Coordinates of C-alpha atoms in Angstrom, one line a residue:
M11 CA 10.4 -15.0 -112.7
K12 CA 8.9 -13.0 -115.4
Q13 CA 11.9 -10.5 -114.9
K14 CA 14.8 -13.1 -115.0
I15 CA 13.4 -14.0 -118.5
L16 CA 13.5 -10.3 -119.7
K17 CA 17.3 -10.4 -118.9
S18 CA 18.1 -13.1 -119.8
N19 CA 21.6 -13.4 -122.4
L20 CA 21.0 -17.0 -123.4
I21 CA 17.0 -16.9 -124.6
F22 CA 17.5 -13.5 -126.7
T23 CA 20.9 -15.5 -128.2
L24 CA 18.0 -18.1 -129.1
L25 CA 16.0 -15.9 -130.4
S26 CA 18.7 -14.0 -132.6
I27 CA 19.1 -17.2 -133.9
V28 CA 15.7 -18.3 -135.2
I29 CA 14.9 -14.7 -136.4
G30 CA 18.3 -15.0 -138.2
F31 CA 17.1 -18.6 -139.8
I32 CA 13.7 -16.9 -140.4
I33 CA 15.1 -13.7 -142.7
G34 CA 17.1 -16.6 -144.6
A35 CA 14.4 -18.5 -145.2
I36 CA 12.4 -15.4 -146.7
F37 CA 15.5 -14.4 -148.8
L38 CA 15.9 -18.2 -150.4
V39 CA 11.9 -18.1 -150.9
V40 CA 12.6 -14.9 -152.6
A41 CA 15.0 -16.9 -154.5
K42 CA 12.3 -19.2 -155.6
I43 CA 14.4 -21.8 -153.4
S44 CA 12.9 -24.5 -151.0
P45 CA 14.3 -23.2 -147.5
A46 CA 13.0 -26.7 -146.5
E47 CA 15.2 -27.7 -148.5
A48 CA 18.2 -25.5 -147.8
Y49 CA 17.9 -26.1 -144.6
G50 CA 18.0 -29.4 -144.3
K51 CA 20.9 -29.8 -146.5
L52 CA 22.7 -27.7 -144.2
W53 CA 21.1 -29.8 -141.3
H54 CA 22.4 -33.0 -143.0
S55 CA 25.9 -32.2 -144.4
V56 CA 26.9 -31.3 -140.4
M57 CA 24.7 -34.3 -138.5
D58 CA 24.8 -37.2 -140.5
K59 CA 28.3 -38.8 -140.4
P60 CA 30.9 -37.9 -137.6
K61 CA 33.2 -36.9 -140.2
Y62 CA 30.7 -34.0 -140.6
W63 CA 31.2 -33.2 -136.8
M64 CA 35.2 -33.5 -137.1
W65 CA 34.9 -31.0 -140.4
T66 CA 32.3 -28.6 -138.4
F67 CA 35.4 -28.9 -135.4
T68 CA 38.0 -27.8 -137.8
Y69 CA 36.3 -24.5 -139.0
A70 CA 35.4 -23.6 -135.4
S71 CA 38.9 -23.9 -134.0
P72 CA 40.1 -20.6 -135.3
L73 CA 37.0 -19.0 -134.8
I74 CA 37.2 -19.9 -131.1
F75 CA 40.2 -18.7 -130.5
T76 CA 39.5 -15.1 -132.6
G77 CA 35.8 -15.5 -130.5
L78 CA 38.1 -15.6 -127.2
S79 CA 40.7 -12.9 -128.6
V80 CA 37.4 -10.4 -129.3
A81 CA 35.5 -11.9 -126.0
F82 CA 38.4 -10.9 -123.7
S83 CA 38.6 -7.6 -124.6
F84 CA 35.2 -7.1 -124.2
R85 CA 35.1 -8.1 -120.6
T86 CA 37.6 -5.7 -120.1
G87 CA 36.2 -2.4 -121.8
I88 CA 37.9 -2.3 -125.3
F89 CA 36.7 -3.1 -128.4
N90 CA 39.1 -5.6 -130.2
I91 CA 38.4 -4.6 -133.8
G92 CA 41.9 -5.8 -134.8
A93 CA 41.7 -9.6 -134.2
E94 CA 41.7 -9.7 -138.1
G95 CA 45.3 -8.1 -138.4
Q96 CA 46.7 -10.1 -135.1
F97 CA 45.3 -13.8 -137.1
V98 CA 47.1 -12.5 -139.9
V99 CA 50.4 -12.2 -138.4
G100 CA 50.1 -15.0 -136.1
S101 CA 49.5 -17.3 -139.5
L102 CA 52.5 -15.7 -140.8
A103 CA 55.0 -15.7 -137.9
A104 CA 53.9 -20.0 -137.8
C105 CA 54.2 -20.6 -141.8
V106 CA 57.3 -18.9 -142.1
V107 CA 59.0 -20.6 -139.2
G108 CA 56.9 -23.7 -140.4
I109 CA 58.9 -24.1 -143.4
L110 CA 62.2 -22.4 -142.3
V111 CA 63.4 -24.1 -138.9
D112 CA 64.5 -28.0 -139.4
V113 CA 63.7 -29.5 -136.1
P114 CA 61.8 -32.4 -134.2
A115 CA 58.4 -31.9 -134.4
Y116 CA 58.6 -31.8 -129.9
I117 CA 60.0 -28.8 -130.9
H118 CA 59.1 -27.5 -134.0
V119 CA 55.3 -27.4 -133.5
P120 CA 55.1 -25.6 -130.0
L121 CA 58.0 -23.3 -131.3
C122 CA 55.7 -22.1 -134.2
I123 CA 52.4 -21.6 -131.8
L124 CA 54.9 -19.6 -129.5
V125 CA 55.7 -17.2 -132.4
G126 CA 52.0 -17.2 -133.8
A127 CA 51.1 -16.5 -130.5
L128 CA 54.2 -13.3 -129.7
A129 CA 53.4 -12.4 -133.5
G130 CA 49.5 -11.3 -132.2
F131 CA 50.7 -10.0 -129.1
F132 CA 53.1 -7.7 -130.3
W133 CA 50.5 -6.6 -133.1
S134 CA 48.1 -5.9 -130.2
F135 CA 51.1 -3.9 -128.2
L136 CA 51.4 -1.5 -130.4
V137 CA 48.1 -0.5 -130.9
A138 CA 47.8 -0.6 -126.7
M139 CA 51.1 1.4 -126.6
M140 CA 49.5 3.8 -129.1
K141 CA 46.8 4.3 -127.6
I142 CA 48.7 4.7 -123.9
K143 CA 51.4 7.2 -125.1
R144 CA 49.6 8.8 -128.0
G145 CA 45.9 9.0 -127.3
I146 CA 45.6 7.4 -130.1
H147 CA 41.5 5.7 -130.5
E148 CA 42.3 1.9 -130.5
V149 CA 39.1 0.9 -133.0
L150 CA 41.0 3.6 -135.4
S151 CA 44.8 1.8 -134.8
F152 CA 43.7 -1.5 -135.2
I153 CA 41.8 -0.8 -139.0
M154 CA 45.4 0.1 -140.5
F155 CA 46.9 -2.2 -138.9
N156 CA 44.6 -5.2 -139.8
W157 CA 45.8 -3.6 -143.6
I158 CA 49.3 -3.4 -142.7
A159 CA 49.3 -6.7 -141.7
F160 CA 47.6 -7.9 -144.9
Y161 CA 50.3 -6.7 -147.2
L162 CA 52.6 -7.8 -145.2
S163 CA 51.4 -11.2 -145.6
N164 CA 51.5 -10.9 -149.4
Y165 CA 54.9 -9.3 -149.4
V166 CA 56.2 -12.4 -147.3
V167 CA 54.4 -15.2 -149.2
N168 CA 56.2 -13.8 -152.4
L169 CA 60.1 -14.0 -150.7
R170 CA 62.0 -16.2 -153.1
A171 CA 62.7 -18.2 -149.7
I172 CA 58.9 -18.7 -149.1
H173 CA 57.2 -18.4 -151.5
K174 CA 55.8 -22.1 -154.0
P175 CA 56.6 -21.3 -157.6
S176 CA 54.1 -21.4 -160.3
S177 CA 51.4 -21.0 -157.1
E178 CA 50.3 -17.6 -155.5
A179 CA 51.0 -19.5 -152.0
T180 CA 54.3 -20.1 -149.8
K181 CA 55.8 -23.5 -149.8
D182 CA 54.1 -26.3 -147.2
V183 CA 55.4 -26.4 -144.0
M184 CA 57.2 -29.1 -143.0
D185 CA 55.2 -32.2 -141.4
S186 CA 56.8 -31.3 -138.5
A187 CA 55.2 -28.2 -137.6
R188 CA 51.7 -29.9 -138.4
I189 CA 49.1 -30.5 -135.9
L190 CA 47.3 -33.0 -137.9
F191 CA 45.9 -35.7 -135.9
P192 CA 48.2 -39.2 -136.6
K193 CA 47.3 -40.9 -140.0
S194 CA 45.5 -43.6 -138.0
L195 CA 43.7 -41.1 -136.2
L196 CA 42.7 -39.4 -139.4
K197 CA 41.5 -42.8 -141.5
L198 CA 39.2 -43.8 -138.6
V199 CA 37.8 -40.1 -138.3
E200 CA 37.4 -39.4 -142.3
C201 CA 38.6 -36.1 -142.3
K202 CA 42.4 -35.2 -143.4
A203 CA 42.2 -31.5 -142.0
A204 CA 41.6 -32.7 -138.5
N205 CA 43.7 -31.6 -135.9
W206 CA 44.1 -30.9 -132.6
G207 CA 43.4 -26.9 -133.1
F208 CA 39.6 -27.9 -131.4
V209 CA 41.3 -29.4 -128.2
M210 CA 43.7 -26.4 -127.7
A211 CA 41.1 -23.9 -128.5
I212 CA 38.7 -25.4 -125.4
V213 CA 41.8 -25.3 -123.4
A214 CA 42.8 -21.7 -124.4
A215 CA 38.7 -21.1 -123.2
I216 CA 39.2 -22.7 -119.8
I217 CA 42.3 -21.2 -119.2
I218 CA 40.8 -17.2 -120.2
W219 CA 37.1 -18.0 -118.1
V220 CA 39.6 -18.7 -115.0
I221 CA 41.9 -15.7 -115.6
I222 CA 38.5 -13.7 -116.3
E223 CA 36.4 -15.2 -113.1
K224 CA 39.1 -16.7 -110.6
T225 CA 42.0 -14.5 -110.5
T226 CA 42.7 -10.8 -109.2
L227 CA 44.5 -10.0 -112.7
G228 CA 40.7 -10.7 -114.0
Y229 CA 39.2 -8.6 -111.3
K230 CA 41.8 -5.9 -112.1
L231 CA 40.8 -5.8 -115.9
K232 CA 36.6 -5.8 -114.9
A233 CA 37.5 -3.4 -113.0
V234 CA 38.6 -1.1 -115.4
G235 CA 36.5 -2.1 -118.1
S236 CA 33.6 -1.9 -116.0
N237 CA 34.3 2.0 -114.5
N238 CA 37.6 3.7 -115.2
S239 CA 37.0 6.0 -112.5
A240 CA 36.2 4.0 -109.9
A241 CA 39.4 1.0 -110.9
L242 CA 41.8 4.6 -110.4
Y243 CA 40.4 5.4 -107.0
A244 CA 40.5 1.8 -106.0
G245 CA 44.4 1.9 -106.8
I246 CA 44.2 -0.1 -110.3
N247 CA 46.8 0.7 -112.8
S248 CA 44.5 1.8 -116.0
D249 CA 47.6 1.9 -118.3
R250 CA 49.0 -1.6 -117.4
S251 CA 45.3 -3.1 -117.6
V252 CA 44.7 -2.1 -121.6
L253 CA 48.3 -3.3 -122.3
T254 CA 47.9 -6.9 -120.6
A255 CA 43.9 -6.9 -121.9
L256 CA 45.3 -5.6 -125.5
G257 CA 48.4 -8.4 -125.4
I258 CA 46.4 -11.6 -124.2
S259 CA 44.0 -10.9 -126.8
G260 CA 46.2 -10.2 -129.4
A261 CA 48.1 -13.4 -128.5
L262 CA 45.3 -15.5 -128.8
A263 CA 43.9 -14.4 -132.2
G264 CA 47.7 -14.7 -132.8
L265 CA 46.6 -18.2 -131.8
G266 CA 44.0 -19.1 -133.9
G267 CA 46.2 -18.1 -136.9
A268 CA 48.7 -20.4 -136.0
V269 CA 46.3 -23.0 -135.4
Q270 CA 44.2 -22.4 -138.9
V271 CA 48.3 -22.6 -140.6
L272 CA 49.6 -25.8 -139.1
G273 CA 46.5 -27.6 -139.0
M274 CA 44.0 -27.3 -142.4
A275 CA 45.7 -24.9 -144.1
G276 CA 49.3 -26.1 -143.8
R277 CA 50.3 -23.0 -146.2
L278 CA 49.8 -19.3 -146.6
S279 CA 48.3 -18.1 -149.7
Q280 CA 48.0 -14.7 -151.4
F281 CA 45.2 -12.6 -150.2
A282 CA 42.8 -11.0 -152.9
G283 CA 41.3 -9.9 -150.1
Q284 CA 40.7 -10.0 -145.9
E285 CA 39.7 -13.3 -145.3
G286 CA 37.5 -12.6 -141.8
Y287 CA 38.5 -14.6 -139.2
G288 CA 39.1 -11.5 -136.6
F289 CA 35.7 -9.9 -138.0
D290 CA 34.6 -13.3 -137.6
G291 CA 35.3 -13.5 -134.0
I292 CA 33.1 -10.5 -133.5
T293 CA 30.4 -12.3 -134.4
V294 CA 31.5 -15.4 -132.4
A295 CA 31.7 -13.7 -129.2
L296 CA 28.4 -11.9 -129.7
I297 CA 26.2 -15.0 -129.7
G298 CA 28.3 -16.3 -127.3
G299 CA 27.7 -13.4 -124.7
S300 CA 31.5 -12.2 -124.5
N301 CA 31.7 -15.5 -122.3
P302 CA 34.7 -17.8 -123.0
I303 CA 32.6 -20.9 -122.3
G304 CA 29.7 -19.6 -124.4
C305 CA 32.3 -19.0 -127.3
I306 CA 32.9 -22.9 -127.6
F307 CA 29.6 -23.3 -128.3
S308 CA 29.2 -19.8 -130.4
G309 CA 32.0 -21.2 -132.3
I310 CA 31.3 -24.6 -133.0
F311 CA 27.9 -22.8 -134.1
Y312 CA 29.5 -20.6 -136.7
G313 CA 31.9 -23.6 -137.8
A314 CA 28.4 -26.1 -138.6
M315 CA 27.5 -23.1 -140.2
K316 CA 30.3 -22.4 -142.6
Y317 CA 30.8 -25.8 -143.4
G318 CA 27.5 -26.7 -144.4
G319 CA 27.3 -23.7 -146.2
T320 CA 29.8 -25.1 -148.9
K321 CA 27.3 -28.0 -149.1
L322 CA 24.4 -25.6 -150.0
T323 CA 24.9 -25.2 -153.3
M324 CA 24.8 -29.1 -153.7
V325 CA 20.9 -27.7 -154.1
H326 CA 21.7 -24.8 -156.0
A327 CA 20.8 -22.3 -152.8
P328 CA 23.6 -19.4 -152.8
S329 CA 26.0 -20.3 -149.6
E330 CA 25.6 -16.5 -149.3
V331 CA 22.6 -17.4 -147.2
V332 CA 24.8 -18.5 -144.3
N333 CA 25.8 -14.6 -144.1
I334 CA 22.8 -12.9 -144.1
I335 CA 21.6 -15.5 -141.7
M336 CA 24.5 -14.8 -139.0
G337 CA 24.5 -11.1 -140.1
C338 CA 20.7 -11.1 -139.1
I339 CA 21.7 -13.0 -135.8
V340 CA 24.6 -10.3 -134.5
L341 CA 22.2 -7.2 -135.4
C342 CA 19.3 -9.1 -133.3
I343 CA 22.0 -9.1 -130.9
A344 CA 23.0 -5.9 -131.1
I345 CA 19.9 -4.7 -130.4
S346 CA 18.6 -6.7 -127.8
P347 CA 19.8 -4.5 -124.8
G348 CA 17.3 -1.9 -126.0
I349 CA 14.5 -4.6 -126.3
K350 CA 15.3 -6.5 -122.7
M351 CA 15.4 -2.5 -121.6
A352 CA 11.6 -2.1 -123.6
L353 CA 10.4 -4.8 -121.7
S354 CA 11.3 -4.1 -118.7
R355 CA 9.5 -1.1 -118.4
L356 CA 6.5 -2.4 -120.3
G357 CA 6.7 -5.3 -117.3
K358 CA 7.1 -2.6 -114.3
K359 CA 4.1 -0.9 -115.9
G360 CA 1.9 -4.2 -116.1
G361 CA 3.0 -5.1 -112.8
K362 CA 1.8 -1.6 -111.1

């Protein structure tokens, strides 16, 4: 029983969250701000009203998608640090189609979502091909591709057919491309940005869980990730597995970009710096234990922190404290394998 507790990822995740909030409180005290007041505001800004819950789900939607993207690649032994670029090209593709294509909503919405997923798939697939054909490490390629996506997006945003005059953003996507709730439901939940993205994210998480845990494809991908040499010996094509894993991973991040543009944003702004949704996906995946279902809960948690963090200025607390907390949580989770190993050894010695 004791060994099971020591090996439990959930226990270490919860402990990491507690440590993150404690360190955040220390920084608040140093800044002469009451942690109780700041955390109280954070809590009430998320939990007090149903509309706050809806805003949390809206913030969480793209984070769940990028978290799924990173988690899926983690489970298959590949580090997808390129979810940021895949998210950007997915949002860009969905935005362009949402602006330029004029078709009924029942065609427009699926088309925008499809091109967003395909853009993310293509962006990741290119890196997979470079890894397989030229042996170029995916981490290096993904970092470069993130910046290419960044500047490509800024270029397209400023094209005459796309750009909105006297602004630093595109035109709004057509209403037929939006995935917002019906107006009557928007009034009911009191959240003007409430959309179907969260439902789509949950469906995607369930599908990815089924693929990983219940299909032959998932077994092959996990086998390659666990031990490439053993997978080759068993007759599994590792190159094809890498292409499949990175392709699906990229499509998930692209979906996140499409959901963000078609849901909450409605347009694409010129970037002054990388938005960070792809990098936030790494945090979501780590907190969720690289489990697709875990990514739903960790995405909601991070979404709540991001939304609640926007209200901290009302008590004169810096919203950056959320980044400190999340950074500490990730750090603690990252070092948890070493802690588990040390505790396991101590437990064995104590049992002798």
